[in-house]
Tab-separated table of C-alpha atoms and ligand atoms in Angstrom:
chain	number	residue	atom	x	y	z
A	179	MET	CA	-3.173	3.212	27.695
A	180	LYS	CA	-2.394	4.082	23.766
A	181	GLU	CA	-4.570	7.600	23.488
A	182	ILE	CA	-4.952	7.734	19.847
A	183	ALA	CA	-6.317	10.572	17.266
A	184	VAL	CA	-8.655	9.201	14.530
A	185	LEU	CA	-8.706	11.849	11.965
A	186	GLY	CA	-11.426	11.248	10.069
A	187	SER	CA	-14.382	9.566	12.555
A	188	THR	CA	-17.362	9.979	10.874
A	189	GLY	CA	-16.947	7.641	7.705
A	190	SER	CA	-16.088	3.788	7.073
A	191	ILE	CA	-12.745	3.574	8.094
A	192	GLY	CA	-13.212	6.102	11.655
A	193	THR	CA	-16.225	4.384	12.547
A	194	GLN	CA	-14.381	1.179	12.016
A	195	THR	CA	-11.404	1.989	13.632
A	196	LEU	CA	-14.084	3.353	16.735
A	197	ASP	CA	-15.708	-0.036	17.113
A	198	VAL	CA	-11.798	-1.979	17.817
A	199	ILE	CA	-11.138	0.761	20.167
A	200	ARG	CA	-14.532	0.152	21.635
A	201	LEU	CA	-13.817	-3.525	21.918
A	202	HIS	CA	-10.933	-2.612	23.673
A	203	ARG	CA	-11.421	-0.626	26.621
A	204	ASP	CA	-8.385	-1.825	28.866
A	205	ARG	CA	-5.958	-0.456	25.874
A	206	PHE	CA	-7.353	2.453	23.427
A	207	HIS	CA	-8.929	5.729	24.163
A	208	ALA	CA	-10.016	8.092	21.710
A	209	SER	CA	-8.160	11.059	23.475
A	210	VAL	CA	-9.153	13.215	19.906
A	211	LEU	CA	-12.058	12.620	17.385
A	212	ALA	CA	-12.282	14.630	13.829
A	213	ALA	CA	-14.724	15.033	11.217
A	214	ARG	CA	-15.213	17.621	8.902
A	215	SER	CA	-19.387	17.910	8.739
A	216	HIS	CA	-20.788	15.771	10.589
A	217	VAL	CA	-22.197	17.221	13.821
A	218	ASP	CA	-24.931	15.586	14.755
A	219	GLN	CA	-22.326	11.639	14.913
A	220	LEU	CA	-19.414	13.965	16.389
A	221	LEU	CA	-21.369	14.767	18.960
A	222	ALA	CA	-22.607	11.540	19.521
A	223	GLN	CA	-19.383	9.803	18.857
A	224	ALA	CA	-17.606	12.220	21.850
A	225	GLU	CA	-20.854	11.165	24.468
A	226	GLU	CA	-19.927	7.595	23.775
A	227	PHE	CA	-15.900	8.288	23.923
A	228	GLN	CA	-15.576	11.659	26.311
A	229	PRO	CA	-12.088	11.688	23.526
A	230	HIS	CA	-9.968	15.230	25.356
A	231	CYS	CA	-10.320	16.513	22.044
A	232	ILE	CA	-13.040	17.395	19.058
A	233	ALA	CA	-11.341	19.167	15.380
A	234	VAL	CA	-14.087	20.093	13.137
A	235	THR	CA	-12.820	21.228	10.083
A	236	ASP	CA	-15.297	22.655	7.874
A	237	PRO	CA	-16.036	26.115	9.752
A	238	GLU	CA	-20.042	26.011	9.693
A	239	ALA	CA	-20.517	22.314	10.784
A	240	GLY	CA	-17.671	24.032	13.496
A	241	ARG	CA	-19.910	26.627	15.098
A	242	ALA	CA	-23.172	24.106	15.179
A	243	PHE	CA	-20.933	21.778	16.550
A	244	ARG	CA	-19.540	24.358	19.461
A	245	ALA	CA	-22.965	25.718	20.008
A	246	ALA	CA	-24.721	21.716	20.171
A	247	TYR	CA	-21.354	20.525	22.347
A	248	ALA	CA	-21.601	21.918	26.055
A	249	GLY	CA	-18.838	19.024	27.700
A	250	PRO	CA	-15.392	19.587	28.681
A	251	ALA	CA	-12.735	18.822	25.255
A	252	LYS	CA	-11.526	21.143	23.658
A	253	VAL	CA	-12.655	22.761	20.715
A	254	LEU	CA	-10.797	23.662	16.911
A	255	THR	CA	-12.180	24.108	14.117
A	256	GLY	CA	-11.325	25.218	10.958
A	257	GLU	CA	-8.660	24.436	8.338
A	258	ASN	CA	-5.857	23.876	10.683
A	259	ALA	CA	-7.681	22.667	13.412
A	260	LEU	CA	-6.023	18.781	12.471
A	261	LEU	CA	-2.842	19.779	12.485
A	262	GLU	CA	-3.814	21.425	15.534
A	263	ALA	CA	-4.823	17.776	16.478
A	264	VAL	CA	-2.306	15.483	15.644
A	265	LYS	CA	0.396	18.284	17.396
A	266	ARG	CA	-1.449	17.433	20.904
A	267	THR	CA	0.705	15.760	23.460
A	268	ASP	CA	-1.976	13.553	24.585
A	269	VAL	CA	-1.697	11.887	20.907
A	270	ASP	CA	0.303	8.377	20.839
A	271	LEU	CA	-1.005	7.082	17.592
A	272	ALA	CA	-2.526	8.700	14.841
A	273	VAL	CA	-4.931	7.048	12.481
A	274	VAL	CA	-5.654	9.335	9.348
A	275	ALA	CA	-8.918	8.253	7.682
A	276	VAL	CA	-10.228	11.198	6.127
A	277	VAL	CA	-10.465	11.177	2.741
A	278	GLY	CA	-8.377	13.028	0.019
A	279	ILE	CA	-5.373	15.543	0.039
A	280	ALA	CA	-6.727	16.525	3.001
A	281	GLY	CA	-4.513	13.614	4.562
A	282	LEU	CA	-1.396	15.590	3.746
A	283	GLU	CA	-0.057	17.292	6.117
A	284	PRO	CA	-2.037	15.843	9.047
A	285	THR	CA	0.121	12.750	8.332
A	286	LEU	CA	3.558	14.502	8.339
A	287	GLU	CA	2.761	16.370	10.924
A	288	ALA	CA	2.390	13.888	12.794
A	289	ILE	CA	5.879	11.961	11.445
A	290	ARG	CA	7.222	15.274	12.745
A	291	GLN	CA	5.316	14.831	16.272
A	292	GLY	CA	7.032	11.546	16.292
A	293	LYS	CA	3.540	10.184	16.411
A	294	GLU	CA	2.976	6.533	15.854
A	295	LEU	CA	1.351	6.936	12.262
A	296	ALA	CA	-1.422	4.056	11.214
A	297	LEU	CA	-2.702	5.114	7.396
A	298	ALA	CA	-5.862	4.681	5.948
A	299	ASN	CA	-5.677	7.535	2.415
A	300	LYS	CA	-4.125	6.020	0.037
A	301	GLU	CA	-4.272	9.408	-1.513
A	302	THR	CA	-1.262	10.917	0.721
A	303	LEU	CA	1.466	8.666	-1.065
A	304	VAL	CA	-0.092	9.044	-4.103
A	305	THR	CA	0.533	12.668	-4.218
A	306	GLY	CA	3.254	12.932	-1.509
A	307	GLY	CA	4.613	9.758	-1.474
A	308	ALA	CA	8.582	11.528	-1.243
A	309	LEU	CA	7.916	13.735	0.988
A	310	VAL	CA	6.237	11.714	3.599
A	311	THR	CA	8.836	8.371	2.537
A	312	ALA	CA	11.339	11.505	3.489
A	313	ALA	CA	10.059	12.792	6.955
A	314	ALA	CA	8.641	9.130	7.445
A	315	ASP	CA	12.942	8.223	7.127
A	316	ARG	CA	13.987	11.518	9.275
A	317	ALA	CA	11.619	10.588	11.556
A	318	GLY	CA	12.201	7.159	12.300
A	319	CYS	CA	8.677	6.309	11.294
A	320	LEU	CA	7.029	3.525	10.266
A	321	ILE	CA	3.852	3.800	8.211
A	322	ARG	CA	1.682	0.810	9.196
A	323	PRO	CA	-1.047	0.793	7.087
A	324	VAL	CA	-4.683	0.155	6.995
A	325	ASP	CA	-5.401	-0.384	3.628
A	326	SER	CA	-6.090	-4.399	3.314
A	327	GLU	CA	-4.146	-4.625	1.178
A	328	HIS	CA	-1.406	-2.866	1.794
A	329	SER	CA	-1.365	-4.362	5.619
A	330	ALA	CA	-1.212	-7.610	4.011
A	331	ILE	CA	2.102	-6.894	2.169
A	332	PHE	CA	3.215	-5.271	5.322
A	333	GLN	CA	2.136	-8.232	6.556
A	334	CYS	CA	3.343	-10.998	4.478
A	335	LEU	CA	6.864	-9.053	4.485
A	336	LEU	CA	7.525	-10.051	8.836
A	337	GLY	CA	10.457	-12.077	9.417
A	338	GLN	CA	11.655	-11.785	6.062
A	339	ASP	CA	14.937	-10.487	3.770
A	340	GLN	CA	13.377	-7.501	2.521
A	341	LYS	CA	15.966	-7.650	-0.518
A	342	ALA	CA	15.160	-11.283	-1.855
A	343	VAL	CA	11.117	-9.360	-3.078
A	344	HIS	CA	10.697	-10.317	-6.051
A	345	ARG	CA	7.361	-9.026	-6.791
A	346	LEU	CA	4.680	-7.156	-4.764
A	347	ILE	CA	1.051	-8.740	-6.351
A	348	LEU	CA	-2.193	-7.071	-5.645
A	349	THR	CA	-5.477	-8.202	-5.365
A	350	ALA	CA	-8.547	-6.323	-6.401
A	351	SER	CA	-11.697	-8.154	-6.234
A	352	GLY	CA	-12.948	-6.917	-9.394
A	353	GLY	CA	-15.731	-4.480	-8.276
A	354	PRO	CA	-19.492	-4.778	-9.288
A	355	PHE	CA	-18.374	-4.655	-13.301
A	356	ARG	CA	-15.621	-8.135	-12.916
A	357	GLY	CA	-16.149	-9.452	-16.494
A	358	LYS	CA	-17.990	-6.342	-18.159
A	359	THR	CA	-16.735	-5.538	-21.684
A	360	ARG	CA	-17.230	-1.330	-22.584
A	361	GLY	CA	-20.104	-1.725	-23.736
A	362	GLU	CA	-21.730	-2.680	-20.977
A	363	LEU	CA	-19.960	0.105	-18.856
A	364	ALA	CA	-21.733	2.502	-21.175
A	365	GLN	CA	-25.118	2.859	-19.466
A	366	VAL	CA	-24.334	1.595	-15.488
A	367	THR	CA	-25.265	4.007	-12.667
A	368	LEU	CA	-24.137	5.467	-9.459
A	369	ALA	CA	-26.522	3.201	-8.041
A	370	ASP	CA	-24.878	0.535	-9.786
A	371	CYS	CA	-21.475	1.232	-8.682
A	372	LEU	CA	-22.125	1.887	-5.637
A	373	LYS	CA	-22.758	-1.698	-4.922
A	374	HIS	CA	-20.278	-3.866	-4.792
A	375	PRO	CA	-19.435	-7.271	-4.029
A	376	THR	CA	-17.777	-8.119	-1.231
A	377	TRP	CA	-17.121	-4.413	0.859
A	378	HIS	CA	-18.484	-1.278	2.341
A	379	MET	CA	-16.467	1.572	2.263
A	380	GLY	CA	-16.815	5.367	1.592
A	381	GLN	CA	-18.462	6.650	-1.841
A	382	LYS	CA	-15.034	7.927	-3.271
A	383	VAL	CA	-13.706	4.734	-3.334
A	384	THR	CA	-16.039	2.327	-3.912
A	385	ILE	CA	-16.541	4.211	-6.779
A	386	ASP	CA	-12.605	3.210	-7.915
A	387	SER	CA	-13.288	0.046	-7.292
A	388	ALA	CA	-15.363	-0.252	-10.213
A	389	THR	CA	-13.378	1.617	-12.121
A	390	MET	CA	-10.408	0.551	-10.864
A	391	PHE	CA	-8.512	2.967	-10.799
A	392	ASN	CA	-8.561	2.339	-6.838
A	393	LYS	CA	-6.408	-0.200	-7.735
A	394	GLY	CA	-4.074	2.283	-9.662
A	395	LEU	CA	-3.655	4.915	-6.911
A	396	GLU	CA	-3.110	1.360	-4.645
A	397	ILE	CA	-0.363	0.234	-7.116
A	398	ILE	CA	1.061	4.078	-6.178
A	399	GLU	CA	0.562	3.091	-2.477
A	400	ALA	CA	2.936	0.718	-2.712
A	401	HIS	CA	5.432	1.443	-4.620
A	402	TRP	CA	5.540	4.391	-1.799
A	403	LEU	CA	5.099	2.257	1.067
A	404	PHE	CA	7.579	-0.921	0.236
A	405	ARG	CA	10.386	0.716	-1.922
A	406	VAL	CA	9.704	-1.418	-4.689
A	407	PRO	CA	9.454	-0.246	-8.383
A	408	TYR	CA	6.423	0.181	-10.573
A	409	ASP	CA	7.487	-2.722	-13.026
A	410	ARG	CA	7.707	-5.235	-9.936
A	411	ILE	CA	4.772	-4.258	-8.063
A	412	ARG	CA	1.631	-7.141	-10.176
A	413	VAL	CA	-2.818	-7.049	-9.725
A	414	VAL	CA	-4.596	-10.155	-9.787
A	415	VAL	CA	-8.163	-10.182	-9.211
A	416	GLN	CA	-9.374	-11.823	-6.130
A	417	PRO	CA	-12.858	-11.645	-7.094
A	418	GLN	CA	-13.099	-13.203	-3.323
A	419	SER	CA	-11.560	-10.734	-1.376
A	420	LEU	CA	-10.408	-14.062	0.454
A	421	ILE	CA	-6.828	-13.286	-0.580
A	422	HIS	CA	-5.983	-9.214	0.736
A	423	SER	CA	-1.973	-9.826	-1.131
A	424	MET	CA	0.748	-11.152	-1.753
A	425	VAL	CA	4.746	-10.858	-2.032
A	426	GLU	CA	6.622	-12.906	-3.756
A	427	TYR	CA	10.472	-13.928	-2.966
A	428	GLU	CA	13.599	-14.476	-5.295
A	429	ASP	CA	13.201	-18.333	-4.545
A	430	GLY	CA	9.810	-18.758	-6.155
A	431	SER	CA	7.741	-18.789	-2.038
A	432	ILE	CA	5.168	-16.675	-2.282
A	433	LEU	CA	3.851	-15.735	0.966
A	434	ALA	CA	-0.161	-14.230	0.904
A	435	GLN	CA	-2.182	-12.724	3.806
A	436	ILE	CA	-5.687	-14.412	3.502
A	437	GLY	CA	-8.993	-13.208	5.916
A	438	ASN	CA	-12.759	-12.270	6.296
A	439	PRO	CA	-13.474	-8.930	4.000
A	440	ASP	CA	-13.738	-7.194	7.311
A	441	MET	CA	-11.524	-3.615	6.765
A	442	ARG	CA	-11.254	-4.004	11.281
A	443	LEU	CA	-8.583	-6.802	10.773
A	444	PRO	CA	-6.551	-4.479	9.017
A	445	ILE	CA	-6.970	-1.165	11.369
A	446	GLN	CA	-6.472	-3.343	15.009
A	447	PHE	CA	-3.176	-4.965	13.106
A	448	ALA	CA	-2.457	-1.131	12.677
A	449	LEU	CA	-3.177	0.019	15.979
A	450	THR	CA	-1.827	-3.100	18.259
A	451	TYR	CA	1.399	-4.076	15.414
A	452	PRO	CA	3.085	-6.011	16.219
A	453	GLU	CA	1.110	-7.708	18.653
A	454	ARG	CA	-2.633	-9.618	17.600
A	455	LEU	CA	-5.649	-9.760	19.588
A	456	PRO	CA	-8.172	-12.670	18.522
A	457	SER	CA	-10.370	-11.433	16.019
A	458	PRO	CA	-13.072	-8.298	16.057
A	459	SER	CA	-15.936	-10.414	14.129
A	460	HIS	CA	-14.735	-13.166	16.095
A	461	GLU	CA	-15.640	-15.119	13.073
A	462	PHE	CA	-13.042	-17.114	11.871
A	463	VAL	CA	-12.227	-17.936	7.693
A	464	ASP	CA	-14.576	-20.987	7.242
A	465	TRP	CA	-13.127	-23.289	4.803
A	466	SER	CA	-15.799	-25.310	4.192
A	467	ALA	CA	-17.364	-22.527	3.027
A	468	ILE	CA	-14.914	-22.118	-0.016
A	469	SER	CA	-14.892	-24.613	-3.398
A	470	SER	CA	-12.215	-22.881	-4.730
A	471	ILE	CA	-9.673	-19.704	-4.869
A	472	LEU	CA	-10.316	-17.512	-7.826
A	473	VAL	CA	-7.496	-15.705	-9.338
A	474	SER	CA	-7.272	-14.213	-13.214
A	475	GLU	CA	-5.635	-11.652	-14.647
A	476	PRO	CA	-7.134	-7.435	-14.841
A	477	ASP	CA	-8.702	-7.146	-17.913
A	478	GLU	CA	-7.063	-3.598	-18.612
A	479	LYS	CA	-8.339	-2.948	-21.810
A	480	VAL	CA	-11.654	-2.573	-20.182
A	481	PHE	CA	-10.366	-1.446	-16.542
A	482	ARG	CA	-7.888	2.254	-18.637
A	483	SER	CA	-7.090	3.303	-15.094
A	484	LEU	CA	-3.892	0.491	-14.367
A	485	ARG	CA	-2.118	1.113	-17.165
A	486	MET	CA	-3.108	5.105	-16.358
A	487	ALA	CA	-1.709	4.080	-12.421
A	488	TYR	CA	1.418	2.451	-13.895
A	489	GLU	CA	2.675	5.717	-16.040
A	490	ALA	CA	1.842	8.007	-14.560
A	491	GLY	CA	3.967	6.236	-11.167
A	492	GLN	CA	7.136	6.048	-13.714
A	493	ALA	CA	7.128	9.688	-14.522
A	494	GLY	CA	7.230	10.232	-10.517
A	495	GLY	CA	6.848	14.068	-9.806
A	496	ASP	CA	3.238	15.306	-9.467
A	497	ALA	CA	2.258	13.236	-12.128
A	498	ALA	CA	0.422	10.903	-9.655
A	499	ALA	CA	-0.805	14.064	-7.729
A	500	ALA	CA	-2.328	14.823	-11.938
A	501	PHE	CA	-3.880	11.413	-11.480
A	502	ASN	CA	-5.453	11.586	-8.252
A	503	ALA	CA	-6.736	15.065	-8.582
A	504	ALA	CA	-8.562	13.837	-12.203
A	505	ASP	CA	-9.943	11.426	-10.965
A	506	GLU	CA	-11.319	13.381	-7.939
A	507	GLU	CA	-12.467	15.325	-10.290
A	508	ALA	CA	-14.318	12.854	-12.257
A	509	VAL	CA	-15.315	10.530	-10.244
A	510	ALA	CA	-16.986	13.808	-8.380
A	511	ALA	CA	-18.462	14.730	-11.879
A	512	PHE	CA	-20.183	11.190	-12.331
A	513	VAL	CA	-21.925	11.263	-8.953
A	514	GLN	CA	-23.425	15.115	-9.752
A	515	GLY	CA	-24.362	12.602	-13.579
A	516	ARG	CA	-22.432	15.761	-15.631
A	517	LEU	CA	-19.786	12.618	-16.819
A	518	PRO	CA	-20.918	9.146	-18.520
A	519	PHE	CA	-19.150	6.277	-16.109
A	520	LEU	CA	-16.832	5.347	-19.226
A	521	GLY	CA	-15.393	9.148	-19.135
A	522	ILE	CA	-13.796	9.161	-15.901
A	523	TYR	CA	-11.098	7.284	-18.225
A	524	ASP	CA	-11.132	9.556	-20.154
A	525	VAL	CA	-10.754	13.094	-18.199
A	526	VAL	CA	-7.964	11.354	-16.465
A	527	GLU	CA	-6.451	10.155	-19.695
A	528	HIS	CA	-6.686	13.610	-21.109
A	529	VAL	CA	-5.157	15.010	-17.378
A	530	LEU	CA	-2.255	12.760	-18.059
A	531	ASP	CA	-2.130	13.509	-21.740
A	532	GLY	CA	-0.818	16.855	-21.287
A	533	TRP	CA	0.565	16.619	-18.300
A	534	GLN	CA	4.532	18.887	-17.830
A	535	THR	CA	5.580	17.002	-14.885
A	536	ARG	CA	6.986	18.618	-12.176
A	537	PRO	CA	9.130	17.866	-9.207
A	538	VAL	CA	7.830	17.075	-5.700
A	539	GLU	CA	10.046	19.446	-3.419
A	540	SER	CA	7.427	20.743	-1.159
A	541	VAL	CA	3.514	20.122	0.321
A	542	ASP	CA	2.438	23.443	-2.646
A	543	ALA	CA	3.790	22.281	-4.890
A	544	VAL	CA	1.745	18.828	-4.355
A	545	TRP	CA	-1.343	21.265	-3.976
A	546	ASP	CA	-0.550	23.579	-6.926
A	547	ALA	CA	-0.348	20.261	-8.947
A	548	ASP	CA	-4.309	19.090	-7.638
A	549	ARG	CA	-5.151	22.487	-8.609
A	550	ARG	CA	-3.890	22.317	-11.846
A	551	ALA	CA	-4.523	19.212	-12.721
A	552	ARG	CA	-8.477	19.888	-11.110
A	553	GLU	CA	-8.178	22.578	-13.152
A	554	ALA	CA	-7.555	20.947	-15.991
A	555	ALA	CA	-10.519	18.227	-15.824
A	556	ARG	CA	-12.841	20.496	-15.370
A	557	ALA	CA	-12.271	22.153	-18.298
A	558	TYR	CA	-12.056	18.825	-20.662
A	559	ILE	CA	-15.169	17.727	-18.503
A	560	ARG	CA	-16.788	21.484	-19.624
A	561	GLY	CA	-16.115	20.727	-23.391
A	562	GLN	CA	-17.602	17.157	-23.111
A	563	GLY	CA	-20.736	19.042	-22.191
A	564	SER	CA	-23.178	17.399	-19.430
A	565	CYS	CA	-24.691	13.803	-20.140
B	802	LIG	P1	-15.581	8.287	4.316
B	802	LIG	O1	-15.780	9.306	2.789
B	802	LIG	O2	-16.656	6.723	4.481
B	802	LIG	O3	-14.780	9.386	5.150
B	802	LIG	C1	-14.253	10.322	5.340
B	802	LIG	C2	-13.963	11.004	6.342
B	802	LIG	O4	-13.338	12.142	6.719
B	802	LIG	C3	-15.271	11.187	6.846
B	802	LIG	O5	-15.814	11.413	8.655
B	802	LIG	C4	-15.408	13.245	6.896
B	802	LIG	O6	-15.892	14.117	7.582
B	802	LIG	C5	-13.440	12.764	7.140
B	802	LIG	N1	-12.677	14.071	5.901
B	802	LIG	C6	-12.929	14.623	5.036
B	802	LIG	N2	-12.689	15.265	4.061
B	802	LIG	C7	-12.905	15.922	6.080
B	802	LIG	C8	-11.788	17.562	6.048
B	802	LIG	N3	-10.946	18.113	5.025
B	802	LIG	N4	-10.807	18.024	7.111
B	802	LIG	C9	-11.602	16.586	8.370
B	802	LIG	N5	-12.268	15.066	7.929
B	802	LIG	C10	-12.807	14.941	6.882
B	802	LIG	O7	-14.297	7.872	3.655
B	802	LIG	P2	-13.528	6.576	3.889
B	802	LIG	O8	-13.163	6.305	4.774
B	802	LIG	O9	-14.396	5.155	3.275
B	802	LIG	O10	-12.084	6.425	3.261
B	802	LIG	C11	-11.196	7.175	4.497
B	802	LIG	C12	-9.138	7.389	3.607
B	802	LIG	O11	-9.466	5.821	3.481
B	802	LIG	C13	-9.570	7.764	2.412
B	802	LIG	O12	-8.541	8.011	1.333
B	802	LIG	C14	-9.986	6.089	1.625
B	802	LIG	O13	-9.432	5.384	0.316
B	802	LIG	C15	-9.206	4.808	2.028
B	802	LIG	N6	-9.094	3.654	2.409
B	802	LIG	C16	-10.915	3.181	3.016
B	802	LIG	C17	-11.353	2.498	2.909
B	802	LIG	C18	-13.066	1.484	3.086
B	802	LIG	O14	-12.684	0.443	3.365
B	802	LIG	N7	-12.896	2.568	3.278
B	802	LIG	C19	-10.136	0.931	2.801
B	802	LIG	C20	-9.124	1.381	2.699
B	802	LIG	C21	-8.586	2.814	2.403
B	802	LIG	P3	-17.983	14.054	7.335
B	802	LIG	O15	-18.140	12.741	7.328
B	802	LIG	O16	-17.485	14.410	9.137
B	802	LIG	O17	-17.780	14.922	6.404
B	803	LIG	MG1	-8.033	-1.677	-0.871
């Protein structure tokens, strides 16, 4: 029985991880459930999965949870709850599926504690890639990616000569605004952004898919996971979300991973690697329903996020942390109606243009860059006036 800590159990990836655990109760047990604030959902999950430990990071939600929960699990609350949870001896594998930079320290702790690691949280590698990869090398930890593109690349690299990798080819669905002009994007609303054509995900990653900042974050994530330089990572649009990504080798061969768009597939593979279990949906690609596989170049003039990601990644140090934080602030302002859609690009560009890159030698340096970038982003948003 593999004991699993699900960090972010109430979110999109977290609930789908629990779906996979539910399908394989003979192999997996959710020993830890952790979330920030959704008390009722956590109570229902605790009832169903009978964990040994439940972590709630928001202090008020933590108090509400303690008042409502009468079960036998240990309850941890407050900002250190995730760290305490991953240290537990009854955790074999940690699924890090919290959103944002909150994933960084639990990921580092899981690596230090010698746990197996299934990493969904891309912000961890974007902001602290140098720290995480160094820690993983020291501990001999193989990071199993959950992000579908990175799981695809991970799979396309298995059994291959890593020295013969020519390029990584990340696929993007293009989101709901594929093919639109800048003019057409000027008036788009939050509701338009949340209509993703192929994936159902949390709000932040769905908006990032619409701006293609998600793909920008994934370029940086791929750089750290697979140690491939930025000029050997490219993006193509594959609107059907069938090809999840590809690896091109020196001899000109390209290996692609293809499957229905269902996050439970990469989640399950991260839990069972190197073994493969039956499809979580019991469905297979229906080739009779596919007349062609579409691939095109992204429009980098409209989706400026890709160029910004390459620049931030290549600048090194804490520039990618600034890229991530500026995007989070801009997305929050857009969600609150304080910034138009295209303003998200302007905020990130402004923060990166004024950024003095510093080295990332500690978690504190990441938090410091995060704070400074957020301040710069907020000041810029205030200066633009409300929309
Ligand atoms: P959601 O917003 O759906 O869920 C986030 C989860 O994290 C919730 O359980 C939330 O708890 C919890 N959480 C947030 N902050 C904290 C914190 N400080 N402490 C403890 N728990 C916290 O996000 P997603 O599931 O969509 O995404 C999770 C991560 O996976 C992101 O990094 C995203 O980029 C990545 N990812 C997601 C994909 C997807 O398909 N959704 C695909 C690929 C990557 P609560 O609900 O209680 O507030
Ligand atoms: Mg992805």
